[in-house]
PDB file of C-alpha atoms in Angstrom:
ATOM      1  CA  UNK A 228       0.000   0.000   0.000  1.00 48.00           C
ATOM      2  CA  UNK A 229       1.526   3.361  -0.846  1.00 65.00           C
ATOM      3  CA  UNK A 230       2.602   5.693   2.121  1.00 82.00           C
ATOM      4  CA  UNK A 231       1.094   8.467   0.367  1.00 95.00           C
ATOM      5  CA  UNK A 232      -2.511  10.230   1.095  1.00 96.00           C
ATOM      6  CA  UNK A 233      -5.947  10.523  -0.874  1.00 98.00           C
ATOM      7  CA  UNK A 234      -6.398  14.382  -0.692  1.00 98.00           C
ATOM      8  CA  UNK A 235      -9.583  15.311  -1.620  1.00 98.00           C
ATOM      9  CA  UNK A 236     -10.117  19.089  -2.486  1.00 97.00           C
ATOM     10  CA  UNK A 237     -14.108  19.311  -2.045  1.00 95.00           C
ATOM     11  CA  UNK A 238     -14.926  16.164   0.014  1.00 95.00           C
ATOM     12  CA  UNK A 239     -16.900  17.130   2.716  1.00 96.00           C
ATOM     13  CA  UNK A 240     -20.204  16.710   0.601  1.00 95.00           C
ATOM     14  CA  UNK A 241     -21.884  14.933  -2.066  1.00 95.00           C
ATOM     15  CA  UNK A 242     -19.350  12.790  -4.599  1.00 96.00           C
ATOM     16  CA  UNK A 243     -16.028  13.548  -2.644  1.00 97.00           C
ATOM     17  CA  UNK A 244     -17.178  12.936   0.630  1.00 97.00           C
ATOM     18  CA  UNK A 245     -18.994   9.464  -1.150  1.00 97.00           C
ATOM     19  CA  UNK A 246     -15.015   9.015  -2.455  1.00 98.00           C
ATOM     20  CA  UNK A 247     -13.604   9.882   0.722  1.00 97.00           C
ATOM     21  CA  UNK A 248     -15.459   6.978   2.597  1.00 96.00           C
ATOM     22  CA  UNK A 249     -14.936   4.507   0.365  1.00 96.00           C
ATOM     23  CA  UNK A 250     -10.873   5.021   0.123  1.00 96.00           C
ATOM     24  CA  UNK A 251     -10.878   5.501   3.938  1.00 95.00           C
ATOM     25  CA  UNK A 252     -12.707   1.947   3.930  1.00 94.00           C
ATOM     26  CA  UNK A 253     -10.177   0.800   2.033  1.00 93.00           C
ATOM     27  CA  UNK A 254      -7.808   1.714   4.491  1.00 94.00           C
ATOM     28  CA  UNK A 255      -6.370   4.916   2.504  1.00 95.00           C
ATOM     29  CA  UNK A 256      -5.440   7.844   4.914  1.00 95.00           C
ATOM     30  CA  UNK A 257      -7.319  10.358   3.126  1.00 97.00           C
ATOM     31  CA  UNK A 258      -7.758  14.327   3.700  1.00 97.00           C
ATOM     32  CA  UNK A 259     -10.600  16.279   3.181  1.00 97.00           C
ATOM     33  CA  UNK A 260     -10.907  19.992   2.447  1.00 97.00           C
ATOM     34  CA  UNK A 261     -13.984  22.255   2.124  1.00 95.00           C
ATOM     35  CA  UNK A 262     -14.501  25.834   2.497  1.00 94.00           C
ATOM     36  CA  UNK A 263     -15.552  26.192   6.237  1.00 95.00           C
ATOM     37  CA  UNK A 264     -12.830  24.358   8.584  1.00 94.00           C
ATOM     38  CA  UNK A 265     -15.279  23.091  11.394  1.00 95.00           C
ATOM     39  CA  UNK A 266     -17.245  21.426   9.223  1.00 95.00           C
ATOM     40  CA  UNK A 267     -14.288  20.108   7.347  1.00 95.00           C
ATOM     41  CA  UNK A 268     -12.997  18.597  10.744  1.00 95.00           C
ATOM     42  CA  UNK A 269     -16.338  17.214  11.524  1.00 96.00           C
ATOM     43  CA  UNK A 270     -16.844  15.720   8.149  1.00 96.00           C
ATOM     44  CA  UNK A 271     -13.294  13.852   8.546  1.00 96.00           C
ATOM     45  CA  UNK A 272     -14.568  12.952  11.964  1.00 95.00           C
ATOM     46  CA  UNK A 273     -17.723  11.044  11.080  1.00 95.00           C
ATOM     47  CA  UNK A 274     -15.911   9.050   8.144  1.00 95.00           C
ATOM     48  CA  UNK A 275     -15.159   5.617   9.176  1.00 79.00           C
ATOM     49  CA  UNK A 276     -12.380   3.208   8.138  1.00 76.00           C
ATOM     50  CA  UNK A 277      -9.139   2.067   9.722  1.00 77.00           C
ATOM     51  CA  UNK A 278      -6.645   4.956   8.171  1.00 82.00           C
ATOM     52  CA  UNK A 279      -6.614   8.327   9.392  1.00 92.00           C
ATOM     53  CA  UNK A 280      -8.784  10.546   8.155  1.00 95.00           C
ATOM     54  CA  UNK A 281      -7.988  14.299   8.257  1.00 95.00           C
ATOM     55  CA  UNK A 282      -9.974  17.398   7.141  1.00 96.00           C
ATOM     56  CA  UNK A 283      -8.251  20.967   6.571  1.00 94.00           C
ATOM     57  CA  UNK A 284     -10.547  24.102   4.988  1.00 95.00           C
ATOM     58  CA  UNK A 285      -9.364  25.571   1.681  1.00 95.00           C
ATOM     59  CA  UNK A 286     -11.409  28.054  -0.569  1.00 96.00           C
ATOM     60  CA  UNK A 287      -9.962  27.902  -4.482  1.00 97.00           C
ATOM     61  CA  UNK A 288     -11.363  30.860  -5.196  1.00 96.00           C
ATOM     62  CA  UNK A 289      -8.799  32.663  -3.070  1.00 96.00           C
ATOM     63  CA  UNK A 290      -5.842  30.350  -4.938  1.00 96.00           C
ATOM     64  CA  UNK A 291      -2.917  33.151  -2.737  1.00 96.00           C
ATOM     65  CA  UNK A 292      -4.349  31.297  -0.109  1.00 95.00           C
ATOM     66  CA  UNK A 293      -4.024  27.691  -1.160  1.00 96.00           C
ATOM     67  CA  UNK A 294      -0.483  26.985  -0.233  1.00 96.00           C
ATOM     68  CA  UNK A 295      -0.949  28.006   3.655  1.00 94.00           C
ATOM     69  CA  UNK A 296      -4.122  25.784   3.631  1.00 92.00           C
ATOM     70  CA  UNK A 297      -2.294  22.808   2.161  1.00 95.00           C
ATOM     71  CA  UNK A 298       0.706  23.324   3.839  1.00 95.00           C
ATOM     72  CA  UNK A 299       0.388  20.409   6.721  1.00 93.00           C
ATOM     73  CA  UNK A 300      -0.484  17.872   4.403  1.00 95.00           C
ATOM     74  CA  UNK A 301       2.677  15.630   3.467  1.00 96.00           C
ATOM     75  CA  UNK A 302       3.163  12.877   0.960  1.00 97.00           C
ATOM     76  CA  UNK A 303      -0.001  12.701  -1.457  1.00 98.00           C
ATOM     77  CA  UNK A 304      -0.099   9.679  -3.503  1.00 98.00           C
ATOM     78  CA  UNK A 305      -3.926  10.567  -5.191  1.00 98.00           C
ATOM     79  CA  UNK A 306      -5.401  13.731  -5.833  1.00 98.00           C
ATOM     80  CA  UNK A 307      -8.891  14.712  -6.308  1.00 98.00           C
ATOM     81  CA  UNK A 308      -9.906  18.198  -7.175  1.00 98.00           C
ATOM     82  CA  UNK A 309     -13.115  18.302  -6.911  1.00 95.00           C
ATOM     83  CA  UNK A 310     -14.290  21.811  -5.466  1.00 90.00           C
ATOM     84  CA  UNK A 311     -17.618  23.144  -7.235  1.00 85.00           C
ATOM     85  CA  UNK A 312     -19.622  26.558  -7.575  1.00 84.00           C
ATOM     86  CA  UNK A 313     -23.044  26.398  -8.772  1.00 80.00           C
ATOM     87  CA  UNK A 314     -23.739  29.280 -11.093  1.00 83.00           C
ATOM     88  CA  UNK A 315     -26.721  30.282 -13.665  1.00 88.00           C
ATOM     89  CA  UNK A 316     -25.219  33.615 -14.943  1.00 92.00           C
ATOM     90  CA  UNK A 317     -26.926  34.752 -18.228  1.00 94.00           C
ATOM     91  CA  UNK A 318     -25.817  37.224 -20.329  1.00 94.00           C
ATOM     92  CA  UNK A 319     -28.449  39.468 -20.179  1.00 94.00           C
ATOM     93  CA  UNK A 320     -28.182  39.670 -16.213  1.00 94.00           C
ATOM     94  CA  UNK A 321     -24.340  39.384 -16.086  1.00 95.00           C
ATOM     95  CA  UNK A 322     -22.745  39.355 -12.823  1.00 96.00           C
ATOM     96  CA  UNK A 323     -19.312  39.683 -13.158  1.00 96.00           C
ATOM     97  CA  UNK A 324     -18.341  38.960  -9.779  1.00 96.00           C
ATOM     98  CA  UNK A 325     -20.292  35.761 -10.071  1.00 95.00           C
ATOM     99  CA  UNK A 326     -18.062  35.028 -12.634  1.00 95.00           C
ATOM    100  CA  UNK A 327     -14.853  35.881 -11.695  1.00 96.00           C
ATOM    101  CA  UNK A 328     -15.286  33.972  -8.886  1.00 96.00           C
ATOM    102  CA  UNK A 329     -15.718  30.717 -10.848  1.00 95.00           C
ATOM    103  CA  UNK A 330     -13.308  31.000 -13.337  1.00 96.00           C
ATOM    104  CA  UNK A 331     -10.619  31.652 -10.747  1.00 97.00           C
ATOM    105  CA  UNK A 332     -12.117  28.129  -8.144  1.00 96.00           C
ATOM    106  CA  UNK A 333     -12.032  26.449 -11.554  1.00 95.00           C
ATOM    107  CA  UNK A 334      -9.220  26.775 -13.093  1.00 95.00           C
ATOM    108  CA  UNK A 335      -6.560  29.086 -11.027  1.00 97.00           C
ATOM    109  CA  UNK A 336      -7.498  27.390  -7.964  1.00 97.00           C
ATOM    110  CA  UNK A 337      -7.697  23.818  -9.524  1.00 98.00           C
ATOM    111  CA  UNK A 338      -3.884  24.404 -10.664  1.00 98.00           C
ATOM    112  CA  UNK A 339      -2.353  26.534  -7.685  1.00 98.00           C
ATOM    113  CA  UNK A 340      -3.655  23.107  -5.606  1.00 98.00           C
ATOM    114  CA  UNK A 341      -1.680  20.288  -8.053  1.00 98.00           C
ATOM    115  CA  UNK A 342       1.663  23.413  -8.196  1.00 98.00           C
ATOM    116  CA  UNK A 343       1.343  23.357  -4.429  1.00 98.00           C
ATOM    117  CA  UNK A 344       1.210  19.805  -3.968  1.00 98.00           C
ATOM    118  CA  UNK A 345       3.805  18.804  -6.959  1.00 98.00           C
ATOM    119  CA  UNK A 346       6.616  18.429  -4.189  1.00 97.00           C
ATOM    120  CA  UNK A 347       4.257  15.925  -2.349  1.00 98.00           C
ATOM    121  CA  UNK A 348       3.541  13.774  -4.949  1.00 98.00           C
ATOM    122  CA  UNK A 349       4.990  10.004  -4.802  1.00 97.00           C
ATOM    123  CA  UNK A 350       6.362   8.718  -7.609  1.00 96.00           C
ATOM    124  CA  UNK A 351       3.094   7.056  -8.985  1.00 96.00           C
ATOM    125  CA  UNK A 352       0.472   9.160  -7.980  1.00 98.00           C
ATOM    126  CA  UNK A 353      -2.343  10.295  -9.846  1.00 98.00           C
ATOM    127  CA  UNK A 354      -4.545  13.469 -10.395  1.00 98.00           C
ATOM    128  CA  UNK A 355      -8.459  13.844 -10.853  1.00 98.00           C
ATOM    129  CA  UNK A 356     -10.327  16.537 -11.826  1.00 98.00           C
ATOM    130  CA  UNK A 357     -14.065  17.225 -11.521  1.00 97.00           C
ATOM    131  CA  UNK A 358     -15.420  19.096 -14.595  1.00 95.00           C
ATOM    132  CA  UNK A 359     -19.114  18.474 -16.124  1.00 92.00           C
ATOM    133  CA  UNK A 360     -20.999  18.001 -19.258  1.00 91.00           C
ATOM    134  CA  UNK A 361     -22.430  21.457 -19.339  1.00 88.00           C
ATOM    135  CA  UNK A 362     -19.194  21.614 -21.186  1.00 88.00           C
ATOM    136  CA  UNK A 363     -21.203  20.071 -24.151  1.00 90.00           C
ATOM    137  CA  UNK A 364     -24.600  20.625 -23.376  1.00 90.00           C
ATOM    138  CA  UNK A 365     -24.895  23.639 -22.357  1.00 90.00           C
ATOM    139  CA  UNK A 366     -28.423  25.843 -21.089  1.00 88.00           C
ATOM    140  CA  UNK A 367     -29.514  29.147 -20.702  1.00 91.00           C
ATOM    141  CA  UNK A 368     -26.671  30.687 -17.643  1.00 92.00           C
ATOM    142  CA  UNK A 369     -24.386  28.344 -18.133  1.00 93.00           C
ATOM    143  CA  UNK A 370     -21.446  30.550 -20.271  1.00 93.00           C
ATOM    144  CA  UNK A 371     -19.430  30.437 -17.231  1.00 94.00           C
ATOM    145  CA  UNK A 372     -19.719  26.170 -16.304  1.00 93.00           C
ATOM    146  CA  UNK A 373     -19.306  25.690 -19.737  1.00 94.00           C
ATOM    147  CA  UNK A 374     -16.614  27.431 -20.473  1.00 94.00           C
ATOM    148  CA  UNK A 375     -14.538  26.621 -17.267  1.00 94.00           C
ATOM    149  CA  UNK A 376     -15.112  22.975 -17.959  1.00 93.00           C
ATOM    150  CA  UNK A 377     -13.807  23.355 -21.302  1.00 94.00           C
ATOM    151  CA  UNK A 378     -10.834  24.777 -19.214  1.00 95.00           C
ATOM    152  CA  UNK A 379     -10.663  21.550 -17.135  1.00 96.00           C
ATOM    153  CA  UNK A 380      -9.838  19.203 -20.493  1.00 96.00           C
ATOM    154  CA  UNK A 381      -7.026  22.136 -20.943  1.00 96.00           C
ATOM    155  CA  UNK A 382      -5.730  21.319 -17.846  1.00 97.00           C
ATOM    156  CA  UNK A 383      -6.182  17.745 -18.209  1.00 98.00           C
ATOM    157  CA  UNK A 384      -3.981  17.564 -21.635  1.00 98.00           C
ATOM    158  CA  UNK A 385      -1.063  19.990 -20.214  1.00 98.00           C
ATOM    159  CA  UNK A 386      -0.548  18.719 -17.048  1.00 98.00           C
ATOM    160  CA  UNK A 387      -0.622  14.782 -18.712  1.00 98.00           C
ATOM    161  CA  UNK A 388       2.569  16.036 -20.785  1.00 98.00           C
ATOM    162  CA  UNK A 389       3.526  18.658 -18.197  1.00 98.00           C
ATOM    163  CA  UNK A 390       3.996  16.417 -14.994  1.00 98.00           C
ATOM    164  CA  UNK A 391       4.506  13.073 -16.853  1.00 97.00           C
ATOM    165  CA  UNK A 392       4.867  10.089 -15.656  1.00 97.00           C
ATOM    166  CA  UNK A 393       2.401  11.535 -13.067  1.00 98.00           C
ATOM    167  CA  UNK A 394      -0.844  10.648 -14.662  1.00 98.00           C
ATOM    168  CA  UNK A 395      -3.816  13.665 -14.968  1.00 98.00           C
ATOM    169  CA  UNK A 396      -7.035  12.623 -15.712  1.00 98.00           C
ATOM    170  CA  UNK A 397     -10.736  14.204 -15.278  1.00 98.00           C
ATOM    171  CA  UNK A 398     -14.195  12.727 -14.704  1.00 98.00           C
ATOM    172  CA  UNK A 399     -17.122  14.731 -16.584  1.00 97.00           C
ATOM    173  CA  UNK A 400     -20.601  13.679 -14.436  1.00 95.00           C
ATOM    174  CA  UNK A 401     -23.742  13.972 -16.625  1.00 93.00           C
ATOM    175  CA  UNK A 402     -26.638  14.807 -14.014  1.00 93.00           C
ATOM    176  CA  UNK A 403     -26.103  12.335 -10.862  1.00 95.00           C
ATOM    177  CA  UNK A 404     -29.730  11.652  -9.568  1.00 93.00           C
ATOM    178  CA  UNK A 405     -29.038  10.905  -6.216  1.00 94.00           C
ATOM    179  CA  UNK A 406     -26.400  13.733  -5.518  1.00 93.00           C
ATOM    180  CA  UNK A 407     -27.566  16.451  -3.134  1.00 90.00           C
ATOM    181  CA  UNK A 408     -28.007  18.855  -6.227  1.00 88.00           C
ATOM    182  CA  UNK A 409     -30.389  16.769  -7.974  1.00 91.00           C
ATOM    183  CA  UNK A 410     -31.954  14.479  -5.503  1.00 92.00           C
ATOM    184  CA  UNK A 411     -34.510  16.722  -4.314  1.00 91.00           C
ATOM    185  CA  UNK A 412     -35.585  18.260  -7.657  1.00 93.00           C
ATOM    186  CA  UNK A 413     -39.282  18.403  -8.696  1.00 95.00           C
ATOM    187  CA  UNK A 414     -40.085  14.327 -10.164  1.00 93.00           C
ATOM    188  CA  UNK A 415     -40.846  16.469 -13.700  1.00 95.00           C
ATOM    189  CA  UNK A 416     -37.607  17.750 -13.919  1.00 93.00           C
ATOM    190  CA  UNK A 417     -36.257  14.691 -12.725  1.00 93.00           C
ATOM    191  CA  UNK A 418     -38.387  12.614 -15.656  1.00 94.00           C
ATOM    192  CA  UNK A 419     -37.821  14.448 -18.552  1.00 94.00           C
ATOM    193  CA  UNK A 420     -33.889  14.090 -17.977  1.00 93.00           C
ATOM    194  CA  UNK A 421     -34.287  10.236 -17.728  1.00 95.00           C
ATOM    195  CA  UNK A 422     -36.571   9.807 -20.978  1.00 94.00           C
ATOM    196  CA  UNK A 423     -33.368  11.691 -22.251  1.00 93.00           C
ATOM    197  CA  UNK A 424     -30.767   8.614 -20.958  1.00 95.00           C
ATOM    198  CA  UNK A 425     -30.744   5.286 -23.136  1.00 95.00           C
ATOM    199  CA  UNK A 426     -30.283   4.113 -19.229  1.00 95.00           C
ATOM    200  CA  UNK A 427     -33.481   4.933 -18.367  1.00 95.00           C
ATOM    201  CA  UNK A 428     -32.778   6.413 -15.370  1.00 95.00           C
ATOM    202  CA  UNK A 429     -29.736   8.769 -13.958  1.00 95.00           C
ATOM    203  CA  UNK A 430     -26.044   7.955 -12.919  1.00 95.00           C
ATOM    204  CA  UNK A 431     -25.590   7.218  -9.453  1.00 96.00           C
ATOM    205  CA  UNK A 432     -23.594   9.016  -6.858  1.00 97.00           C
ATOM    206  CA  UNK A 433     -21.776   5.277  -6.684  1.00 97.00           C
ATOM    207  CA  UNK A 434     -21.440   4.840  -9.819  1.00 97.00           C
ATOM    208  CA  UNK A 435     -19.460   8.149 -10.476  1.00 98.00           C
ATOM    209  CA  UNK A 436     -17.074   6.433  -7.230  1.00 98.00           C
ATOM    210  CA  UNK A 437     -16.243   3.734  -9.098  1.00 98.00           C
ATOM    211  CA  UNK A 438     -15.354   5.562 -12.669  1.00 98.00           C
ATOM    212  CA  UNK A 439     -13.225   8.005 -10.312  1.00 98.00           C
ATOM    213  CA  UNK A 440     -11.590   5.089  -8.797  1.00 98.00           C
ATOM    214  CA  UNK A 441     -10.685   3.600 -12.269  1.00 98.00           C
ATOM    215  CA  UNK A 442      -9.361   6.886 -13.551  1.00 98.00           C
ATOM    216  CA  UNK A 443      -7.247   7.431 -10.234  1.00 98.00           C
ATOM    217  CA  UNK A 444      -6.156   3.657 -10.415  1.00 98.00           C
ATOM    218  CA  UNK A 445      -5.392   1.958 -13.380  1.00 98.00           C
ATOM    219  CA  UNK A 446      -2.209   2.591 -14.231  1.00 97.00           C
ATOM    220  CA  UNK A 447      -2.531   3.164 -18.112  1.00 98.00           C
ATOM    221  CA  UNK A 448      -4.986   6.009 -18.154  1.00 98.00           C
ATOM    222  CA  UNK A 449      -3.532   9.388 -18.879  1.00 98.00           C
ATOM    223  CA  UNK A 450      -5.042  12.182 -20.462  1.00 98.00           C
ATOM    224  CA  UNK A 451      -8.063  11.137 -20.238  1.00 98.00           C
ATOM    225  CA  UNK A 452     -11.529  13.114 -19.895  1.00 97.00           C
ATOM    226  CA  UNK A 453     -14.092  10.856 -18.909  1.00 97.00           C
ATOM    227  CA  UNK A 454     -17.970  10.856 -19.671  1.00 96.00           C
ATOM    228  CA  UNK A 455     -20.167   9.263 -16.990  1.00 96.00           C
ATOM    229  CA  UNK A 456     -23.503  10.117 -17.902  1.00 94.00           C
ATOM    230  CA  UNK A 457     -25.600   6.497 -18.532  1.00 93.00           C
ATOM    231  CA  UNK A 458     -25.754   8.148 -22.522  1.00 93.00           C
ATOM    232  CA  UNK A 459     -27.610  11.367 -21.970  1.00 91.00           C
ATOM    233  CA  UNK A 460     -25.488  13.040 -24.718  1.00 89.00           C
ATOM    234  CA  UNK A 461     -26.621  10.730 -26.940  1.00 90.00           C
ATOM    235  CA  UNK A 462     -30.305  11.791 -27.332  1.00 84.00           C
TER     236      UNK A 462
END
């Protein structure tokens, strides 16, 4: 088992904390970050396993601040960025504040975290970003997601060649039905996105796990930007 630790940058809720438990069941010491550090401790608290599990609070969107956050964490064998605004910013009502703030989590943030923890990194590790498939669908509000999860492929493809033999890889969820965004949306909402998804019904929380584990795993995927989504783009 490597000496290294899972650091997961946005695992106190939803998908990361889901990946959190199931490395720390797996025996992984694994650190979580979020943006409020009680909560961040408490999350690590609650998560079970036989490893150590350690939380630490972190906001991307302030990436000067990244490398004090970071800076007790030691050896880090996987990494999972992972840390996510929500934003429905039209055109017509910009808010360019909104924005800003987005652009920098996304994709300032997302590489101040992998140039702080370069030094860190054991000789096999592996990276994971989070992006999202309003990067090819996108709606009404969305010019910001979509265009900062183009950014994440970007980042993807560079830091595969950059950092090599480190592998960098990314995991693009389509909607994730039992995730605390979607979960509690109105069953018509819910509906019309499954008659959309050759599936017939919506990725799981799980199953999004277990396509993040492969990508941070398997030792011959590099470069690679991943579409878990049960074939919604297809229809």
């Amino acid at each position: 088992m490597s000496d290294g630790a899972v650091v997961i940058v946005g695992g106190t809720s939803g998908i990361g904390l889901r990946l959190a438990e199931t490395y720390a069941a797996r025996g992984r010491g694994v650190v979580v970050t979020g943006r409020d550090p009680d909560r961040a401790s408490s999350v690590a608290a609650g998560i079970g396993g036989t490893a150590t599990v350690t939380g630490c609070a972190v906001d991307l969107a302030e990436p000067e601040t990244v490398a004090g956050c970071l800076a007790e964490i030691g050896a880090v064998d996987r990494l999972v960025v992972g840390a996510v605004d929500r934003d429905e910013n039209t055109i017509v009502d910009y808010d360019i504040a909104a924005a800003l703030r987005l652009v920098t989590l996304k994709l300032v943030g997302y590489a101040e975290v992998v140039h702080t923890l370069v030094p860190r990194l054991t000789p096999a590790a592996s990276i994971l970003f989070f992006g999202g498939l309003a990067l090819k669908r996108p709606y009404p509000g969305s010019t910001t997601i979509t265009t900062v999860n183009g950014g994440v492929t970007g980042l993807v493809h560079t830091l595969a060649v950059e950092l090599a033999p480190i592998r960098v890889n990314a995991i693009h969820p389509g909607v994730v039905g039992d995730s605390p965004y979607w979960a509690d949306k109105p069953p018509a909402v819910l509906d019309a996105l499954v008659e959309r998804t050759p599936l017939g019904r919506l990725a799981t929380m799980d199953e999004i796990v277990d396509a993040s584990i492969f990508l941070l795993e398997n030792g011959a995927v590099n470069g690679v930007n991943l579409e878990v989504d049960g074939g919604w783009m297809l229809k």
